[in-house]
mmCIF file with all atom_site columns, C-alpha atoms in Angstrom:
data_model
loop_
_atom_site.group_PDB
_atom_site.id
_atom_site.type_symbol
_atom_site.label_atom_id
_atom_site.label_alt_id
_atom_site.label_comp_id
_atom_site.label_asym_id
_atom_site.label_entity_id
_atom_site.label_seq_id
_atom_site.pdbx_PDB_ins_code
_atom_site.Cartn_x
_atom_site.Cartn_y
_atom_site.Cartn_z
_atom_site.occupancy
_atom_site.B_iso_or_equiv
_atom_site.pdbx_formal_charge
_atom_site.auth_seq_id
_atom_site.auth_comp_id
_atom_site.auth_asym_id
_atom_site.auth_atom_id
_atom_site.pdbx_PDB_model_num
ATOM 1   C CA . MET A 1 1   ? -14.415 -16.853 7.310   1.00 39.00 ? 227 MET A CA 1
ATOM 2   C CA . ASN A 1 2   ? -10.938 -16.160 8.659   1.00 48.00 ? 228 ASN A CA 1
ATOM 3   C CA . ARG A 1 3   ? -7.892  -18.162 7.599   1.00 50.00 ? 229 ARG A CA 1
ATOM 4   C CA . LEU A 1 4   ? -4.296  -18.337 8.773   1.00 51.00 ? 230 LEU A CA 1
ATOM 5   C CA . VAL A 1 5   ? -1.788  -16.655 6.483   1.00 55.00 ? 231 VAL A CA 1
ATOM 6   C CA . SER A 1 6   ? 1.954   -17.304 6.317   1.00 63.00 ? 232 SER A CA 1
ATOM 7   C CA . LEU A 1 7   ? 4.329   -14.428 5.746   1.00 72.00 ? 233 LEU A CA 1
ATOM 8   C CA . PRO A 1 8   ? 7.139   -14.765 3.162   1.00 73.00 ? 234 PRO A CA 1
ATOM 9   C CA . ASP A 1 9   ? 9.649   -14.855 6.028   1.00 65.00 ? 235 ASP A CA 1
ATOM 10  C CA . SER A 1 10  ? 7.962   -16.394 9.035   1.00 50.00 ? 236 SER A CA 1
ATOM 11  C CA . THR A 1 11  ? 10.929  -15.591 11.316  1.00 53.00 ? 237 THR A CA 1
ATOM 12  C CA . GLY A 1 12  ? 10.698  -11.818 11.021  1.00 77.00 ? 238 GLY A CA 1
ATOM 13  C CA . PHE A 1 13  ? 8.465   -8.871  10.325  1.00 90.00 ? 239 PHE A CA 1
ATOM 14  C CA . PHE A 1 14  ? 7.038   -7.963  6.954   1.00 94.00 ? 240 PHE A CA 1
ATOM 15  C CA . GLU A 1 15  ? 7.077   -4.172  6.702   1.00 96.00 ? 241 GLU A CA 1
ATOM 16  C CA . ILE A 1 16  ? 5.206   -1.804  4.400   1.00 97.00 ? 242 ILE A CA 1
ATOM 17  C CA . ARG A 1 17  ? 5.654   1.965   4.181   1.00 98.00 ? 243 ARG A CA 1
ATOM 18  C CA . PHE A 1 18  ? 3.179   4.301   2.488   1.00 98.00 ? 244 PHE A CA 1
ATOM 19  C CA . GLU A 1 19  ? 4.593   7.595   1.173   1.00 97.00 ? 245 GLU A CA 1
ATOM 20  C CA . SER A 1 20  ? 1.918   10.166  0.459   1.00 95.00 ? 246 SER A CA 1
ATOM 21  C CA . ILE A 1 21  ? 0.618   13.668  0.865   1.00 92.00 ? 247 ILE A CA 1
ATOM 22  C CA . GLY A 1 22  ? -2.351  14.643  2.961   1.00 89.00 ? 248 GLY A CA 1
ATOM 23  C CA . GLY A 1 23  ? -5.747  14.063  1.401   1.00 86.00 ? 249 GLY A CA 1
ATOM 24  C CA . LEU A 1 24  ? -4.959  10.888  -0.595  1.00 90.00 ? 250 LEU A CA 1
ATOM 25  C CA . GLY A 1 25  ? -6.002  8.459   2.122   1.00 91.00 ? 251 GLY A CA 1
ATOM 26  C CA . ALA A 1 26  ? -2.709  6.792   3.070   1.00 94.00 ? 252 ALA A CA 1
ATOM 27  C CA . HIS A 1 27  ? -3.593  6.608   6.761   1.00 93.00 ? 253 HIS A CA 1
ATOM 28  C CA . ALA A 1 28  ? -6.985  5.021   6.058   1.00 93.00 ? 254 ALA A CA 1
ATOM 29  C CA . ALA A 1 29  ? -5.355  2.578   3.621   1.00 96.00 ? 255 ALA A CA 1
ATOM 30  C CA . GLY A 1 30  ? -2.877  1.505   6.284   1.00 96.00 ? 256 GLY A CA 1
ATOM 31  C CA . GLN A 1 31  ? -5.680  0.932   8.771   1.00 96.00 ? 257 GLN A CA 1
ATOM 32  C CA . ILE A 1 32  ? -7.561  -1.229  6.273   1.00 96.00 ? 258 ILE A CA 1
ATOM 33  C CA . ILE A 1 33  ? -4.542  -3.423  5.439   1.00 97.00 ? 259 ILE A CA 1
ATOM 34  C CA . ALA A 1 34  ? -3.568  -3.887  9.087   1.00 96.00 ? 260 ALA A CA 1
ATOM 35  C CA . SER A 1 35  ? -7.155  -4.593  10.183  1.00 96.00 ? 261 SER A CA 1
ATOM 36  C CA . ALA A 1 36  ? -7.625  -7.189  7.455   1.00 96.00 ? 262 ALA A CA 1
ATOM 37  C CA . ALA A 1 37  ? -4.349  -8.890  8.383   1.00 94.00 ? 263 ALA A CA 1
ATOM 38  C CA . VAL A 1 38  ? -5.144  -9.060  12.101  1.00 94.00 ? 264 VAL A CA 1
ATOM 39  C CA . LEU A 1 39  ? -8.909  -9.636  12.154  1.00 94.00 ? 265 LEU A CA 1
ATOM 40  C CA . ARG A 1 40  ? -9.296  -11.840 9.075   1.00 94.00 ? 266 ARG A CA 1
ATOM 41  C CA . MET A 1 41  ? -5.923  -13.451 8.310   1.00 93.00 ? 267 MET A CA 1
ATOM 42  C CA . GLY A 1 42  ? -4.677  -14.451 11.734  1.00 92.00 ? 268 GLY A CA 1
ATOM 43  C CA . LEU A 1 43  ? -1.538  -12.308 11.685  1.00 93.00 ? 269 LEU A CA 1
ATOM 44  C CA . ASN A 1 44  ? -0.182  -9.914  14.265  1.00 94.00 ? 270 ASN A CA 1
ATOM 45  C CA . GLY A 1 45  ? 0.006   -6.382  12.962  1.00 94.00 ? 271 GLY A CA 1
ATOM 46  C CA . SER A 1 46  ? 0.491   -2.754  13.873  1.00 95.00 ? 272 SER A CA 1
ATOM 47  C CA . HIS A 1 47  ? -0.180  0.463   12.013  1.00 96.00 ? 273 HIS A CA 1
ATOM 48  C CA . PHE A 1 48  ? 0.621   4.111   12.665  1.00 94.00 ? 274 PHE A CA 1
ATOM 49  C CA . SER A 1 49  ? 1.259   7.257   10.659  1.00 92.00 ? 275 SER A CA 1
ATOM 50  C CA . SER A 1 50  ? 3.402   10.368  10.867  1.00 88.00 ? 276 SER A CA 1
ATOM 51  C CA . TYR A 1 51  ? 2.435   13.759  9.482   1.00 80.00 ? 277 TYR A CA 1
ATOM 52  C CA . GLY A 1 52  ? 4.559   16.669  8.339   1.00 66.00 ? 278 GLY A CA 1
ATOM 53  C CA . SER A 1 53  ? 1.870   19.106  9.486   1.00 54.00 ? 279 SER A CA 1
ATOM 54  C CA . GLU A 1 54  ? -1.893  19.273  9.761   1.00 50.00 ? 280 GLU A CA 1
ATOM 55  C CA . LYS A 1 55  ? -2.247  20.855  6.329   1.00 56.00 ? 281 LYS A CA 1
ATOM 56  C CA . LYS A 1 56  ? -3.788  19.050  3.403   1.00 60.00 ? 282 LYS A CA 1
ATOM 57  C CA . GLY A 1 57  ? -0.991  18.396  0.931   1.00 65.00 ? 283 GLY A CA 1
ATOM 58  C CA . SER A 1 58  ? 1.733   17.935  3.540   1.00 81.00 ? 284 SER A CA 1
ATOM 59  C CA . VAL A 1 59  ? 3.871   14.788  3.605   1.00 88.00 ? 285 VAL A CA 1
ATOM 60  C CA . VAL A 1 60  ? 2.296   11.724  5.239   1.00 92.00 ? 286 VAL A CA 1
ATOM 61  C CA . ARG A 1 61  ? 4.059   8.441   5.993   1.00 95.00 ? 287 ARG A CA 1
ATOM 62  C CA . SER A 1 62  ? 2.052   5.436   7.084   1.00 96.00 ? 288 SER A CA 1
ATOM 63  C CA . PHE A 1 63  ? 3.642   2.269   8.459   1.00 97.00 ? 289 PHE A CA 1
ATOM 64  C CA . ILE A 1 64  ? 2.362   -1.320  8.566   1.00 97.00 ? 290 ILE A CA 1
ATOM 65  C CA . ARG A 1 65  ? 4.292   -4.007  10.407  1.00 96.00 ? 291 ARG A CA 1
ATOM 66  C CA . LEU A 1 66  ? 3.081   -7.617  10.117  1.00 95.00 ? 292 LEU A CA 1
ATOM 67  C CA . ALA A 1 67  ? 4.253   -10.708 12.001  1.00 93.00 ? 293 ALA A CA 1
ATOM 68  C CA . PRO A 1 68  ? 3.217   -14.341 12.453  1.00 91.00 ? 294 PRO A CA 1
ATOM 69  C CA . ALA A 1 69  ? 0.477   -14.906 15.025  1.00 88.00 ? 295 ALA A CA 1
ATOM 70  C CA . ASP A 1 70  ? 2.978   -16.310 17.543  1.00 87.00 ? 296 ASP A CA 1
ATOM 71  C CA . ARG A 1 71  ? 5.342   -13.341 17.367  1.00 89.00 ? 297 ARG A CA 1
ATOM 72  C CA . ALA A 1 72  ? 4.548   -10.203 19.321  1.00 89.00 ? 298 ALA A CA 1
ATOM 73  C CA . ILE A 1 73  ? 5.213   -6.763  17.858  1.00 91.00 ? 299 ILE A CA 1
ATOM 74  C CA . ARG A 1 74  ? 6.794   -4.668  20.581  1.00 89.00 ? 300 ARG A CA 1
ATOM 75  C CA . THR A 1 75  ? 8.107   -1.767  18.527  1.00 87.00 ? 301 THR A CA 1
ATOM 76  C CA . SER A 1 76  ? 6.428   1.304   17.137  1.00 86.00 ? 302 SER A CA 1
ATOM 77  C CA . ALA A 1 77  ? 9.573   2.676   15.509  1.00 91.00 ? 303 ALA A CA 1
ATOM 78  C CA . PRO A 1 78  ? 9.255   4.057   11.966  1.00 92.00 ? 304 PRO A CA 1
ATOM 79  C CA . ILE A 1 79  ? 9.983   1.523   9.251   1.00 95.00 ? 305 ILE A CA 1
ATOM 80  C CA . GLU A 1 80  ? 13.412  2.244   7.767   1.00 94.00 ? 306 GLU A CA 1
ATOM 81  C CA . ALA A 1 81  ? 14.016  -0.942  5.710   1.00 94.00 ? 307 ALA A CA 1
ATOM 82  C CA . PRO A 1 82  ? 10.616  -1.741  4.184   1.00 96.00 ? 308 PRO A CA 1
ATOM 83  C CA . ASP A 1 83  ? 9.806   -4.795  2.120   1.00 95.00 ? 309 ASP A CA 1
ATOM 84  C CA . VAL A 1 84  ? 7.305   -2.668  0.200   1.00 97.00 ? 310 VAL A CA 1
ATOM 85  C CA . VAL A 1 85  ? 6.992   1.059   -0.447  1.00 97.00 ? 311 VAL A CA 1
ATOM 86  C CA . VAL A 1 86  ? 3.744   2.414   -1.879  1.00 98.00 ? 312 VAL A CA 1
ATOM 87  C CA . VAL A 1 87  ? 3.972   5.963   -3.291  1.00 97.00 ? 313 VAL A CA 1
ATOM 88  C CA . PHE A 1 88  ? 0.610   7.710   -3.539  1.00 96.00 ? 314 PHE A CA 1
ATOM 89  C CA . ASN A 1 89  ? 1.918   10.662  -5.558  1.00 94.00 ? 315 ASN A CA 1
ATOM 90  C CA . GLY A 1 90  ? 4.602   10.097  -8.200  1.00 92.00 ? 316 GLY A CA 1
ATOM 91  C CA . GLY A 1 91  ? 6.073   13.533  -7.571  1.00 92.00 ? 317 GLY A CA 1
ATOM 92  C CA . LEU A 1 92  ? 7.409   12.258  -4.247  1.00 94.00 ? 318 LEU A CA 1
ATOM 93  C CA . LEU A 1 93  ? 9.864   10.026  -6.118  1.00 94.00 ? 319 LEU A CA 1
ATOM 94  C CA . ALA A 1 94  ? 11.999  13.103  -6.771  1.00 92.00 ? 320 ALA A CA 1
ATOM 95  C CA . HIS A 1 95  ? 12.943  13.033  -3.077  1.00 92.00 ? 321 HIS A CA 1
ATOM 96  C CA . PRO A 1 96  ? 15.501  10.352  -2.080  1.00 92.00 ? 322 PRO A CA 1
ATOM 97  C CA . ALA A 1 97  ? 13.815  9.870   1.305   1.00 93.00 ? 323 ALA A CA 1
ATOM 98  C CA . THR A 1 98  ? 10.724  8.441   -0.399  1.00 95.00 ? 324 THR A CA 1
ATOM 99  C CA . ILE A 1 99  ? 12.431  5.186   -1.384  1.00 95.00 ? 325 ILE A CA 1
ATOM 100 C CA . ALA A 1 100 ? 15.225  5.261   1.195   1.00 94.00 ? 326 ALA A CA 1
ATOM 101 C CA . GLY A 1 101 ? 15.960  1.917   2.799   1.00 95.00 ? 327 GLY A CA 1
ATOM 102 C CA . ILE A 1 102 ? 13.807  -0.256  0.549   1.00 95.00 ? 328 ILE A CA 1
ATOM 103 C CA . ARG A 1 103 ? 15.155  -3.782  0.504   1.00 92.00 ? 329 ARG A CA 1
ATOM 104 C CA . ALA A 1 104 ? 17.106  -4.814  -2.602  1.00 87.00 ? 330 ALA A CA 1
ATOM 105 C CA . ASN A 1 105 ? 14.553  -7.512  -3.403  1.00 91.00 ? 331 ASN A CA 1
ATOM 106 C CA . GLY A 1 106 ? 11.620  -5.400  -2.279  1.00 93.00 ? 332 GLY A CA 1
ATOM 107 C CA . THR A 1 107 ? 8.645   -3.994  -4.142  1.00 95.00 ? 333 THR A CA 1
ATOM 108 C CA . LEU A 1 108 ? 7.885   -0.398  -5.088  1.00 96.00 ? 334 LEU A CA 1
ATOM 109 C CA . ILE A 1 109 ? 4.352   0.547   -6.144  1.00 97.00 ? 335 ILE A CA 1
ATOM 110 C CA . TYR A 1 110 ? 3.849   4.075   -7.408  1.00 97.00 ? 336 TYR A CA 1
ATOM 111 C CA . CYS A 1 111 ? 1.026   6.158   -8.802  1.00 96.00 ? 337 CYS A CA 1
ATOM 112 C CA . GLY A 1 112 ? 1.706   7.523   -12.272 1.00 94.00 ? 338 GLY A CA 1
ATOM 113 C CA . PRO A 1 113 ? 0.261   7.748   -15.781 1.00 93.00 ? 339 PRO A CA 1
ATOM 114 C CA . GLU A 1 114 ? 1.106   5.207   -18.457 1.00 89.00 ? 340 GLU A CA 1
ATOM 115 C CA . GLY A 1 115 ? 4.611   5.646   -19.847 1.00 82.00 ? 341 GLY A CA 1
ATOM 116 C CA . GLU A 1 116 ? 5.843   7.731   -16.916 1.00 79.00 ? 342 GLU A CA 1
ATOM 117 C CA . VAL A 1 117 ? 9.101   6.422   -15.425 1.00 82.00 ? 343 VAL A CA 1
ATOM 118 C CA . PRO A 1 118 ? 10.345  9.042   -12.939 1.00 88.00 ? 344 PRO A CA 1
ATOM 119 C CA . ASP A 1 119 ? 14.091  9.634   -12.695 1.00 86.00 ? 345 ASP A CA 1
ATOM 120 C CA . GLY A 1 120 ? 13.929  8.777   -8.998  1.00 86.00 ? 346 GLY A CA 1
ATOM 121 C CA . LEU A 1 121 ? 13.463  5.123   -9.888  1.00 89.00 ? 347 LEU A CA 1
ATOM 122 C CA . LYS A 1 122 ? 17.006  4.999   -11.233 1.00 85.00 ? 348 LYS A CA 1
ATOM 123 C CA . ARG A 1 123 ? 18.283  5.064   -7.645  1.00 86.00 ? 349 ARG A CA 1
ATOM 124 C CA . LEU A 1 124 ? 16.752  1.643   -6.977  1.00 90.00 ? 350 LEU A CA 1
ATOM 125 C CA . PRO A 1 125 ? 18.644  -1.657  -7.257  1.00 87.00 ? 351 PRO A CA 1
ATOM 126 C CA . THR A 1 126 ? 17.795  -3.567  -10.418 1.00 87.00 ? 352 THR A CA 1
ATOM 127 C CA . THR A 1 127 ? 16.474  -6.390  -8.208  1.00 91.00 ? 353 THR A CA 1
ATOM 128 C CA . THR A 1 128 ? 13.629  -4.195  -6.951  1.00 93.00 ? 354 THR A CA 1
ATOM 129 C CA . ARG A 1 129 ? 10.213  -5.068  -8.384  1.00 94.00 ? 355 ARG A CA 1
ATOM 130 C CA . ILE A 1 130 ? 8.627   -1.851  -9.654  1.00 95.00 ? 356 ILE A CA 1
ATOM 131 C CA . ILE A 1 131 ? 4.883   -1.552  -10.282 1.00 96.00 ? 357 ILE A CA 1
ATOM 132 C CA . ARG A 1 132 ? 3.086   1.469   -11.763 1.00 96.00 ? 358 ARG A CA 1
ATOM 133 C CA . VAL A 1 133 ? -0.655  2.102   -11.569 1.00 97.00 ? 359 VAL A CA 1
ATOM 134 C CA . ASP A 1 134 ? -2.570  5.217   -12.591 1.00 97.00 ? 360 ASP A CA 1
ATOM 135 C CA . ALA A 1 135 ? -4.500  5.391   -9.342  1.00 97.00 ? 361 ALA A CA 1
ATOM 136 C CA . GLN A 1 136 ? -5.546  9.006   -9.845  1.00 95.00 ? 362 GLN A CA 1
ATOM 137 C CA . LYS A 1 137 ? -7.120  8.338   -13.249 1.00 97.00 ? 363 LYS A CA 1
ATOM 138 C CA . ILE A 1 138 ? -8.932  5.209   -12.062 1.00 97.00 ? 364 ILE A CA 1
ATOM 139 C CA . ALA A 1 139 ? -10.191 6.957   -8.936  1.00 96.00 ? 365 ALA A CA 1
ATOM 140 C CA . ILE A 1 140 ? -11.636 9.819   -10.973 1.00 96.00 ? 366 ILE A CA 1
ATOM 141 C CA . GLU A 1 141 ? -13.313 7.467   -13.417 1.00 97.00 ? 367 GLU A CA 1
ATOM 142 C CA . GLU A 1 142 ? -14.847 5.364   -10.645 1.00 96.00 ? 368 GLU A CA 1
ATOM 143 C CA . LYS A 1 143 ? -15.709 8.325   -8.385  1.00 95.00 ? 369 LYS A CA 1
ATOM 144 C CA . SER A 1 144 ? -13.541 6.805   -5.674  1.00 94.00 ? 370 SER A CA 1
ATOM 145 C CA . ARG A 1 145 ? -10.174 7.709   -4.126  1.00 93.00 ? 371 ARG A CA 1
ATOM 146 C CA . PRO A 1 146 ? -6.600  6.729   -5.023  1.00 95.00 ? 372 PRO A CA 1
ATOM 147 C CA . ASN A 1 147 ? -6.192  4.746   -1.819  1.00 96.00 ? 373 ASN A CA 1
ATOM 148 C CA . ALA A 1 148 ? -8.841  2.203   -2.892  1.00 97.00 ? 374 ALA A CA 1
ATOM 149 C CA . VAL A 1 149 ? -6.947  1.672   -6.155  1.00 97.00 ? 375 VAL A CA 1
ATOM 150 C CA . LEU A 1 150 ? -3.566  1.305   -4.459  1.00 98.00 ? 376 LEU A CA 1
ATOM 151 C CA . ILE A 1 151 ? -4.956  -1.110  -1.864  1.00 98.00 ? 377 ILE A CA 1
ATOM 152 C CA . GLY A 1 152 ? -6.083  -3.282  -4.776  1.00 97.00 ? 378 GLY A CA 1
ATOM 153 C CA . THR A 1 153 ? -2.661  -3.124  -6.425  1.00 97.00 ? 379 THR A CA 1
ATOM 154 C CA . LEU A 1 154 ? -0.918  -3.962  -3.152  1.00 97.00 ? 380 LEU A CA 1
ATOM 155 C CA . ALA A 1 155 ? -3.226  -6.940  -2.571  1.00 96.00 ? 381 ALA A CA 1
ATOM 156 C CA . ALA A 1 156 ? -2.482  -8.250  -6.070  1.00 96.00 ? 382 ALA A CA 1
ATOM 157 C CA . ALA A 1 157 ? 1.272   -7.703  -5.694  1.00 95.00 ? 383 ALA A CA 1
ATOM 158 C CA . LEU A 1 158 ? 1.579   -9.653  -2.433  1.00 94.00 ? 384 LEU A CA 1
ATOM 159 C CA . PRO A 1 159 ? 0.217   -13.187 -2.861  1.00 90.00 ? 385 PRO A CA 1
ATOM 160 C CA . PHE A 1 160 ? 0.210   -13.903 0.887   1.00 91.00 ? 386 PHE A CA 1
ATOM 161 C CA . LEU A 1 161 ? -2.443  -11.204 1.378   1.00 93.00 ? 387 LEU A CA 1
ATOM 162 C CA . ASP A 1 162 ? -5.989  -12.451 0.882   1.00 94.00 ? 388 ASP A CA 1
ATOM 163 C CA . LYS A 1 163 ? -7.477  -10.099 -1.694  1.00 95.00 ? 389 LYS A CA 1
ATOM 164 C CA . ASP A 1 164 ? -11.082 -10.980 -0.841  1.00 95.00 ? 390 ASP A CA 1
ATOM 165 C CA . MET A 1 165 ? -10.544 -10.323 2.848   1.00 95.00 ? 391 MET A CA 1
ATOM 166 C CA . ILE A 1 166 ? -8.919  -6.971  2.184   1.00 96.00 ? 392 ILE A CA 1
ATOM 167 C CA . LEU A 1 167 ? -11.773 -5.987  -0.114  1.00 96.00 ? 393 LEU A CA 1
ATOM 168 C CA . GLN A 1 168 ? -14.292 -7.013  2.551   1.00 95.00 ? 394 GLN A CA 1
ATOM 169 C CA . THR A 1 169 ? -12.469 -4.876  5.112   1.00 95.00 ? 395 THR A CA 1
ATOM 170 C CA . LEU A 1 170 ? -12.488 -1.939  2.694   1.00 94.00 ? 396 LEU A CA 1
ATOM 171 C CA . GLU A 1 171 ? -16.229 -2.354  2.183   1.00 93.00 ? 397 GLU A CA 1
ATOM 172 C CA . ASP A 1 172 ? -16.925 -2.695  5.910   1.00 92.00 ? 398 ASP A CA 1
ATOM 173 C CA . THR A 1 173 ? -14.931 0.456   6.636   1.00 89.00 ? 399 THR A CA 1
ATOM 174 C CA . PHE A 1 174 ? -17.224 2.580   4.486   1.00 84.00 ? 400 PHE A CA 1
ATOM 175 C CA . SER A 1 175 ? -20.557 0.740   4.709   1.00 83.00 ? 401 SER A CA 1
ATOM 176 C CA . GLY A 1 176 ? -21.590 2.498   7.922   1.00 74.00 ? 402 GLY A CA 1
ATOM 177 C CA . ARG A 1 177 ? -20.510 6.095   7.349   1.00 74.00 ? 403 ARG A CA 1
ATOM 178 C CA . HIS A 1 178 ? -20.489 6.285   3.536   1.00 78.00 ? 404 HIS A CA 1
ATOM 179 C CA . PRO A 1 179 ? -22.564 3.424   2.089   1.00 80.00 ? 405 PRO A CA 1
ATOM 180 C CA . GLU A 1 180 ? -22.778 5.272   -1.230  1.00 83.00 ? 406 GLU A CA 1
ATOM 181 C CA . ALA A 1 181 ? -19.007 4.847   -1.637  1.00 86.00 ? 407 ALA A CA 1
ATOM 182 C CA . VAL A 1 182 ? -18.919 1.050   -1.240  1.00 93.00 ? 408 VAL A CA 1
ATOM 183 C CA . ALA A 1 183 ? -19.633 0.126   -4.867  1.00 94.00 ? 409 ALA A CA 1
ATOM 184 C CA . ALA A 1 184 ? -17.282 2.792   -6.237  1.00 95.00 ? 410 ALA A CA 1
ATOM 185 C CA . ASN A 1 185 ? -14.485 1.665   -3.920  1.00 95.00 ? 411 ASN A CA 1
ATOM 186 C CA . GLU A 1 186 ? -14.970 -1.955  -4.946  1.00 96.00 ? 412 GLU A CA 1
ATOM 187 C CA . ARG A 1 187 ? -14.664 -1.043  -8.634  1.00 97.00 ? 413 ARG A CA 1
ATOM 188 C CA . ALA A 1 188 ? -11.554 1.050   -7.934  1.00 97.00 ? 414 ALA A CA 1
ATOM 189 C CA . PHE A 1 189 ? -10.022 -1.764  -5.865  1.00 97.00 ? 415 PHE A CA 1
ATOM 190 C CA . MET A 1 190 ? -10.621 -4.363  -8.581  1.00 97.00 ? 416 MET A CA 1
ATOM 191 C CA . ARG A 1 191 ? -9.177  -2.128  -11.289 1.00 97.00 ? 417 ARG A CA 1
ATOM 192 C CA . GLY A 1 192 ? -6.132  -1.449  -9.106  1.00 98.00 ? 418 GLY A CA 1
ATOM 193 C CA . ALA A 1 193 ? -5.660  -5.203  -8.756  1.00 97.00 ? 419 ALA A CA 1
ATOM 194 C CA . GLU A 1 194 ? -5.780  -5.672  -12.537 1.00 97.00 ? 420 GLU A CA 1
ATOM 195 C CA . GLU A 1 195 ? -4.646  -2.497  -14.326 1.00 97.00 ? 421 GLU A CA 1
ATOM 196 C CA . PHE A 1 196 ? -1.055  -2.183  -13.181 1.00 96.00 ? 422 PHE A CA 1
ATOM 197 C CA . GLU A 1 197 ? 2.208   -2.387  -15.092 1.00 95.00 ? 423 GLU A CA 1
ATOM 198 C CA . LEU A 1 198 ? 5.514   -3.989  -14.168 1.00 93.00 ? 424 LEU A CA 1
ATOM 199 C CA . ILE A 1 199 ? 8.395   -1.659  -15.013 1.00 89.00 ? 425 ILE A CA 1
ATOM 200 C CA . ASP A 1 200 ? 11.586  -3.334  -16.247 1.00 81.00 ? 426 ASP A CA 1
ATOM 201 C CA . CYS A 1 201 ? 15.158  -2.212  -16.909 1.00 63.00 ? 427 CYS A CA 1
ATOM 202 C CA . VAL A 1 202 ? 15.240  0.533   -14.303 1.00 69.00 ? 428 VAL A CA 1
ATOM 203 C CA . GLY A 1 203 ? 17.728  1.064   -11.507 1.00 60.00 ? 429 GLY A CA 1
ATOM 204 C CA . LEU A 1 204 ? 21.407  0.683   -10.778 1.00 59.00 ? 430 LEU A CA 1
#
């Protein structure tokens, strides 16, 4: 059953940028979040991605722009001042462009092992909420992919997103083409929503 969802700032857009490399599923993750928001939560939304090249391992950026149901989205410009940045590979934090433009009170979610605090995080304002999750480890253990884990973490980090509806969209996405992956993705999603760490005392 669909329900109407209110954005944190109902007068503007809520913008999410995924920073990844090819093969980790950032584009698919963006499609799932945007589809859940539009089809199940009553929001307006758009999603698109940009690719460094067609090679696996090249830089991928995926953009999600959400708005209240009564506000049209008439731009497809890249997101330069995101409310949330999700980094699918912690190594990308070495590049300033990965976190460029994130709002001072925004949220950064990054993939990394326990205890790893990359130097790149020191460029963030101290008001930024920083969340670490070992998406790669969880994905391997659950025979899933990092994007399922990170979708779960994102859903848990943003209370206005309906976690159950996002999970249902994730399941629906794979039930037709890869039904064998549905259970593994659900486990990875739930662990991503629970097994994350808030990082304190980082930034300028």
